[in-house]
Short mmCIF file of C-alpha atoms in Angstrom, two decimals:
data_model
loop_
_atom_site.label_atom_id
_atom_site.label_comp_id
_atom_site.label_asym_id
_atom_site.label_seq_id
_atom_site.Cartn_x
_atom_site.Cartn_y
_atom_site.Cartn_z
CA UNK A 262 56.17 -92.94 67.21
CA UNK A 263 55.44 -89.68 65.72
CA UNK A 264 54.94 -88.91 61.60
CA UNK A 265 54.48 -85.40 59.52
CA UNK A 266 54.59 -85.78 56.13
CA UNK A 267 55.36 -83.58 53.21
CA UNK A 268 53.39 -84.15 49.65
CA UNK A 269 54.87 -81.86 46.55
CA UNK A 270 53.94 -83.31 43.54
CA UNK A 271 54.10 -86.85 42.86
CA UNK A 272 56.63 -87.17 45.84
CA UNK A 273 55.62 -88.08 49.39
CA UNK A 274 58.02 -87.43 52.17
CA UNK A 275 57.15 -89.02 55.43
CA UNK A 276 59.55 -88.06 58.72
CA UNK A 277 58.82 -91.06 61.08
CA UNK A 278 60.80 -90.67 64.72
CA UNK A 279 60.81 -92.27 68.14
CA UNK A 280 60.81 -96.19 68.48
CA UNK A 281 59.49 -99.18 66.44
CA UNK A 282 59.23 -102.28 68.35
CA UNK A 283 56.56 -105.02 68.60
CA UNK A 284 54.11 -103.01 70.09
CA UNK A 285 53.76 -100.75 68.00
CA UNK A 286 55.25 -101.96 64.51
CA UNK A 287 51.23 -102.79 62.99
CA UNK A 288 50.34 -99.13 64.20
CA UNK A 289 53.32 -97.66 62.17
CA UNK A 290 51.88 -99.82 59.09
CA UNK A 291 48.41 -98.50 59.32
CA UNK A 292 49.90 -95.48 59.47
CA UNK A 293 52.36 -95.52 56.33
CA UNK A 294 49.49 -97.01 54.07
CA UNK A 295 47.02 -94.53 55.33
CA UNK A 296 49.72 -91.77 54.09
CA UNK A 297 50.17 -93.25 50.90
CA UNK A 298 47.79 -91.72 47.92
CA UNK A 299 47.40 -93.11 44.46
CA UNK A 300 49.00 -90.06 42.57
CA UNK A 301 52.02 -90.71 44.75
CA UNK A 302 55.31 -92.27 42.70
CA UNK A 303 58.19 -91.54 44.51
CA UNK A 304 57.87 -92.21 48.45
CA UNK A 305 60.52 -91.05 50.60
CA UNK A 306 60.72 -92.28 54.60
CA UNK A 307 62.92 -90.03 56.76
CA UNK A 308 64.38 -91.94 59.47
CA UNK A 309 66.38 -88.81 61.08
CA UNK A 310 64.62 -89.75 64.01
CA UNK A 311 64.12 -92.82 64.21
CA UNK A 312 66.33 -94.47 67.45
CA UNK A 313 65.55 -98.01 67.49
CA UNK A 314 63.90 -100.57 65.33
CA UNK A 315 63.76 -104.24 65.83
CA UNK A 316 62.81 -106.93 63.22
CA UNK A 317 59.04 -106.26 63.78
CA UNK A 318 59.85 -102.55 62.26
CA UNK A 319 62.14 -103.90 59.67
CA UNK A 320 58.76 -106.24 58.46
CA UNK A 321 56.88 -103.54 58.02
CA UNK A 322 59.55 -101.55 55.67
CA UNK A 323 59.81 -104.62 53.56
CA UNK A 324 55.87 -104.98 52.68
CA UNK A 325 56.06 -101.32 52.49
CA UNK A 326 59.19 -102.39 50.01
CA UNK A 327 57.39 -104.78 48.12
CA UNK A 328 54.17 -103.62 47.76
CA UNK A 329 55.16 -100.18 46.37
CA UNK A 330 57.97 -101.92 44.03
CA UNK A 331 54.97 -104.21 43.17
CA UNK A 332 53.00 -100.91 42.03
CA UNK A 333 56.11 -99.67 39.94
CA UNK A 334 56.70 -96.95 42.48
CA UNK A 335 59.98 -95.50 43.90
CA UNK A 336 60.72 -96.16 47.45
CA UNK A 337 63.63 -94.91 49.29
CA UNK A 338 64.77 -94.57 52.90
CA UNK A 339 67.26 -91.84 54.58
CA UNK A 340 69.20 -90.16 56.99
CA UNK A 341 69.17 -92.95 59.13
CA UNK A 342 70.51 -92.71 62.54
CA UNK A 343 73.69 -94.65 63.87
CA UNK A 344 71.68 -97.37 65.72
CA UNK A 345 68.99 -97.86 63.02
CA UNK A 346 72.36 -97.70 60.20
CA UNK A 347 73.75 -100.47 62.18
CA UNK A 348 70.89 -102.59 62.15
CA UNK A 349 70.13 -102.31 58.59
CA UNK A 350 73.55 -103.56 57.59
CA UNK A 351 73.52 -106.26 59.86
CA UNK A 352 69.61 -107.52 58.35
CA UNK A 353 70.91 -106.90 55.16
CA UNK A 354 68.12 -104.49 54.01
CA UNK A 355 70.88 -101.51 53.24
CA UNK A 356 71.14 -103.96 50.24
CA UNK A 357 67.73 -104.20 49.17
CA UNK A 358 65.93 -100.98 49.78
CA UNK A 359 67.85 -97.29 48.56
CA UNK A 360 69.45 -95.84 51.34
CA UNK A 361 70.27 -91.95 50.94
CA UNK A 362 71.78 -89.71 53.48
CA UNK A 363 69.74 -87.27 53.41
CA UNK A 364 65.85 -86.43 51.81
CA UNK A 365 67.80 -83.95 49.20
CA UNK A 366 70.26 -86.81 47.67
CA UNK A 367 66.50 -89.17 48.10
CA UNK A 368 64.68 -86.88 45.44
CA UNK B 249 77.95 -103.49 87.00
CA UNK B 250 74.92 -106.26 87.03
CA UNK B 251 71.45 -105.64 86.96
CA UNK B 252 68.77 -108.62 87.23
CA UNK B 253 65.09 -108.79 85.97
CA UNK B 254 61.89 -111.02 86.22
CA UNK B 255 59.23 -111.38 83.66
CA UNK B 256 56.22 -112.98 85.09
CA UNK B 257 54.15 -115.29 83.09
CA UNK B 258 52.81 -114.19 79.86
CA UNK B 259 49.24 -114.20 80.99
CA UNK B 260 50.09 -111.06 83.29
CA UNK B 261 50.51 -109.07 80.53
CA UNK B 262 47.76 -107.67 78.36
CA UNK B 263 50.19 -108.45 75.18
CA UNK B 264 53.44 -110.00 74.99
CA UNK B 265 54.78 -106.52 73.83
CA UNK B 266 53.83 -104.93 77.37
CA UNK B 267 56.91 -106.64 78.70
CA UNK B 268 59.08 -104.57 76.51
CA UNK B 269 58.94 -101.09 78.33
CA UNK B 270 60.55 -102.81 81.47
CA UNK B 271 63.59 -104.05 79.84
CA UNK B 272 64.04 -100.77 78.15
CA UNK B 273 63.96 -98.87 81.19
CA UNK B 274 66.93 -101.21 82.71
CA UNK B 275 68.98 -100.82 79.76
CA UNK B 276 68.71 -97.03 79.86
CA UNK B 277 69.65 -97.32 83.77
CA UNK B 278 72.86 -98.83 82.76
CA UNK B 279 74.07 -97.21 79.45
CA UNK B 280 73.17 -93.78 81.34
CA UNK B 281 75.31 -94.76 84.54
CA UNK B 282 77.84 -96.57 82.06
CA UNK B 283 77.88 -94.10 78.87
CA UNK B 284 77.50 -97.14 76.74
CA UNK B 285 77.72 -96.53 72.50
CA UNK B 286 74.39 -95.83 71.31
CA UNK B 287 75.38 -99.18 68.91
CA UNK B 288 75.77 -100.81 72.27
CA UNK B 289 72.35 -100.35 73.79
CA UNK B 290 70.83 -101.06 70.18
CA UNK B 291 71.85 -103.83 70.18
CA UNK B 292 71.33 -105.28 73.70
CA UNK B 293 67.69 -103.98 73.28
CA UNK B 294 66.88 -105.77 69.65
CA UNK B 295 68.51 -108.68 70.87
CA UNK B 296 66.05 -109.05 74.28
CA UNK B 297 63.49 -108.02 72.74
CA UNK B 298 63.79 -110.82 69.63
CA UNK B 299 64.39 -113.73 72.48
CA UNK B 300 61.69 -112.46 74.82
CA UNK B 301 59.08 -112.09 72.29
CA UNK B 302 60.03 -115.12 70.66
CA UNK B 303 59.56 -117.29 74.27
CA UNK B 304 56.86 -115.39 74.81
CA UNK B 305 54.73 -115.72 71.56
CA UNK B 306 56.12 -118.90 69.92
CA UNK B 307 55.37 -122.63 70.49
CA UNK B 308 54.17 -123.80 73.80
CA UNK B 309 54.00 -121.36 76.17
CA UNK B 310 51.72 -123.59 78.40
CA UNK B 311 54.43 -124.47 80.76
CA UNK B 312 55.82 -121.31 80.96
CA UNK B 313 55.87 -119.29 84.37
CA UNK B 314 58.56 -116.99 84.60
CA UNK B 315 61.58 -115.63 82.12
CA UNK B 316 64.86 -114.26 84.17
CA UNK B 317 66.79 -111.88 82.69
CA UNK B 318 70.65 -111.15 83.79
CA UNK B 319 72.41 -108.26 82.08
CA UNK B 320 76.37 -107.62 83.19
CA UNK B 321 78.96 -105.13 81.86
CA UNK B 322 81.55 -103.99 81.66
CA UNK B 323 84.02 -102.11 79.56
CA UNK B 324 81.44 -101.85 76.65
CA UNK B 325 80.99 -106.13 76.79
CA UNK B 326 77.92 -107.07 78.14
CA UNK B 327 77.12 -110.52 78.59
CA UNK B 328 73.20 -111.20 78.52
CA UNK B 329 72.06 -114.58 80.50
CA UNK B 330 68.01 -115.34 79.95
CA UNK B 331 66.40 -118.39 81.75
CA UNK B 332 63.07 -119.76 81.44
CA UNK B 333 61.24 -122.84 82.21
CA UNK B 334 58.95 -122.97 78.63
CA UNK B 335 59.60 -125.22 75.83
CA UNK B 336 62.88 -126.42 74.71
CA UNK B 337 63.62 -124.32 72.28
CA UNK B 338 67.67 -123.90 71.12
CA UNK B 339 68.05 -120.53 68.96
CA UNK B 340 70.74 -121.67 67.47
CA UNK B 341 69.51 -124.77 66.15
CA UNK B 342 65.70 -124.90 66.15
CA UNK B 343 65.36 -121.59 64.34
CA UNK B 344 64.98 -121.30 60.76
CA UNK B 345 67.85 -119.35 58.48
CA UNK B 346 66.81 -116.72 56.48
CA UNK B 347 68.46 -115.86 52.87
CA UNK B 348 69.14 -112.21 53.75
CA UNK B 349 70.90 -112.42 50.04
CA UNK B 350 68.00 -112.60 48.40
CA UNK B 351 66.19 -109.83 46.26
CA UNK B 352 63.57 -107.72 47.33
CA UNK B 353 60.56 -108.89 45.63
CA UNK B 354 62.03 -112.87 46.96
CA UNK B 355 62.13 -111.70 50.53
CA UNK B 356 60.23 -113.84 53.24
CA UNK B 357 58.64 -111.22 55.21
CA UNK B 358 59.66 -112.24 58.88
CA UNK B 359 62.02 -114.74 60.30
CA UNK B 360 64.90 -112.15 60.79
CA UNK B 361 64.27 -111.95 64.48
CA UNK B 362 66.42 -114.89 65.57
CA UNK B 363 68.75 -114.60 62.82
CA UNK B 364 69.59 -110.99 64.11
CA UNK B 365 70.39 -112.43 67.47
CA UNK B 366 72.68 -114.98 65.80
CA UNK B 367 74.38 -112.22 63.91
CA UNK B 368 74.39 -109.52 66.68
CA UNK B 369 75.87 -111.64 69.46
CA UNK B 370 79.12 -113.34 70.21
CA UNK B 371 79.78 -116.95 72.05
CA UNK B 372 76.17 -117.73 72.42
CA UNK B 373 75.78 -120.72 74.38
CA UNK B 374 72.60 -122.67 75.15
CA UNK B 375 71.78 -125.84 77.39
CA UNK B 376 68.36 -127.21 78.75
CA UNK B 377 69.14 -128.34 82.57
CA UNK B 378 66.62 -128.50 84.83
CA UNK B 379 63.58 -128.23 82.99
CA UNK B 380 64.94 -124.42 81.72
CA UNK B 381 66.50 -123.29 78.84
CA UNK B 382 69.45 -121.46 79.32
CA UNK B 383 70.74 -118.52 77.34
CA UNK B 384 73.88 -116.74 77.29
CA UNK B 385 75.62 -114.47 75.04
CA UNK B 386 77.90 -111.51 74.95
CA UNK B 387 77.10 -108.00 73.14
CA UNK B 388 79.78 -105.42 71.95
CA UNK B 389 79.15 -102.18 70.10
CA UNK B 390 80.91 -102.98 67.20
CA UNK B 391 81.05 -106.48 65.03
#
């Protein structure tokens, strides 16, 4: 996987692209939470590039969920891809974390 | 077009996870030389990888020496057939269901893998003969 990540503000963008799988779903955690910095409220993950995520990625966007909704901060996902759209109906997570299409409609 | 694959025991891989990289490299052979949907090869690839790491990592893996993997398609329907000689272990029975209607702060984290597969695919059939467990189900690109 590769990240950049964009702070302005109290809002964090982070662009996360290539593959999550099981090998590499705890590195992508250690990763996020290493991003994230107290001042932060609103955290925004771009998945333009993301191609494939299995349920080991989808675990680590639901403790990313829950521990940021935990802290009273905003989390929100977008511009996700056509494969990683389809798997997020199917898990049911387009229902509990807010999808945008793109970063602008995010903010 | 059929393509066939054999995942050794898990003990010749440094993690379970290592095994991944050689079923993704035979599903790109085939969607490249078949165009499949991207949806298509999505889902074929969360699907093996939720049953493979689930042989490979749950229950007793003791008697486990070898997982065979079948892959077939054609016209956009593939039909996946896995084999192995671990544990009994029935996805569609054994497996726990999630509440994917719950709210956020209720969710279980984990458990989705199987339920995925149970969502994902279409006439999934399993029977233990022989000492194996054996998989089969059928992919499209669409629901």
């Amino acid at each position: 996987m590769q990240f950049s990540h964009d702070r302005s503000g109290d809002t964090l963008v982070v662009n996360a692209s290539g593959r999550v799988d099981g090998s590499n779903a705890s590195d992508f955690l250690d990763t996020l939470q290493g991003l994230f910095e107290p001042g932060d409220q609103k955290i925004i993950l771009d998945l333009s590039g993301l191609e494939y995520i299995s349920s080991a990625g989808l675990r680590v966007l639901l403790m990313a969920a829950q521990n940021l909704d935990k802290q009273g901060k905003s989390f929100s996902i977008c511009s996700l891809t056509e494969s990683v759209g389809d798997v997020f109906r199917i898990s049911g997570f387009d229902q509990i974390i807010n999808v945008f299409p793109s970063v602008e409609a995010a903010k | 077009m059929q393509r066939t694959l054999r995942l050794p025991h898990p003990s010749e891989f440094k993690t379970p996870a290592d095994a991944l990289p050689l079923l993704e490299d035979l599903l790109e052979e085939m969607s490249q030389a078949q165009d499949w949907p991207v949806t298509l090869f999505m889902r074929a690839n969360l699907i093996l990888e939720e049953l493979l790491l689930n042989t490979l990592t749950h229950g007793d893996t003791s008697g486990l020496t070898a997982i065979d993997v079948e892959l077939e398609c054609s016209d956009n329907r593939l039909t996946i057939r896995l084999t192995d000689d671990g544990a009994a272990f029935n996805p569609l029975t054994d497996a726990p269901v999630p509440d994917v209607t719950l709210p956020l702060a209720e969710r279980p984290i984990g458990g989705l893998g199987v339920h995925l597969v149970q969502t994902i695919s279409h006439d999934l059939e399993y029977r233990r003969a022989d000492g194996r467990n054996h998989l089969k189900l059928v992919v499209l690109p669409e629901s």
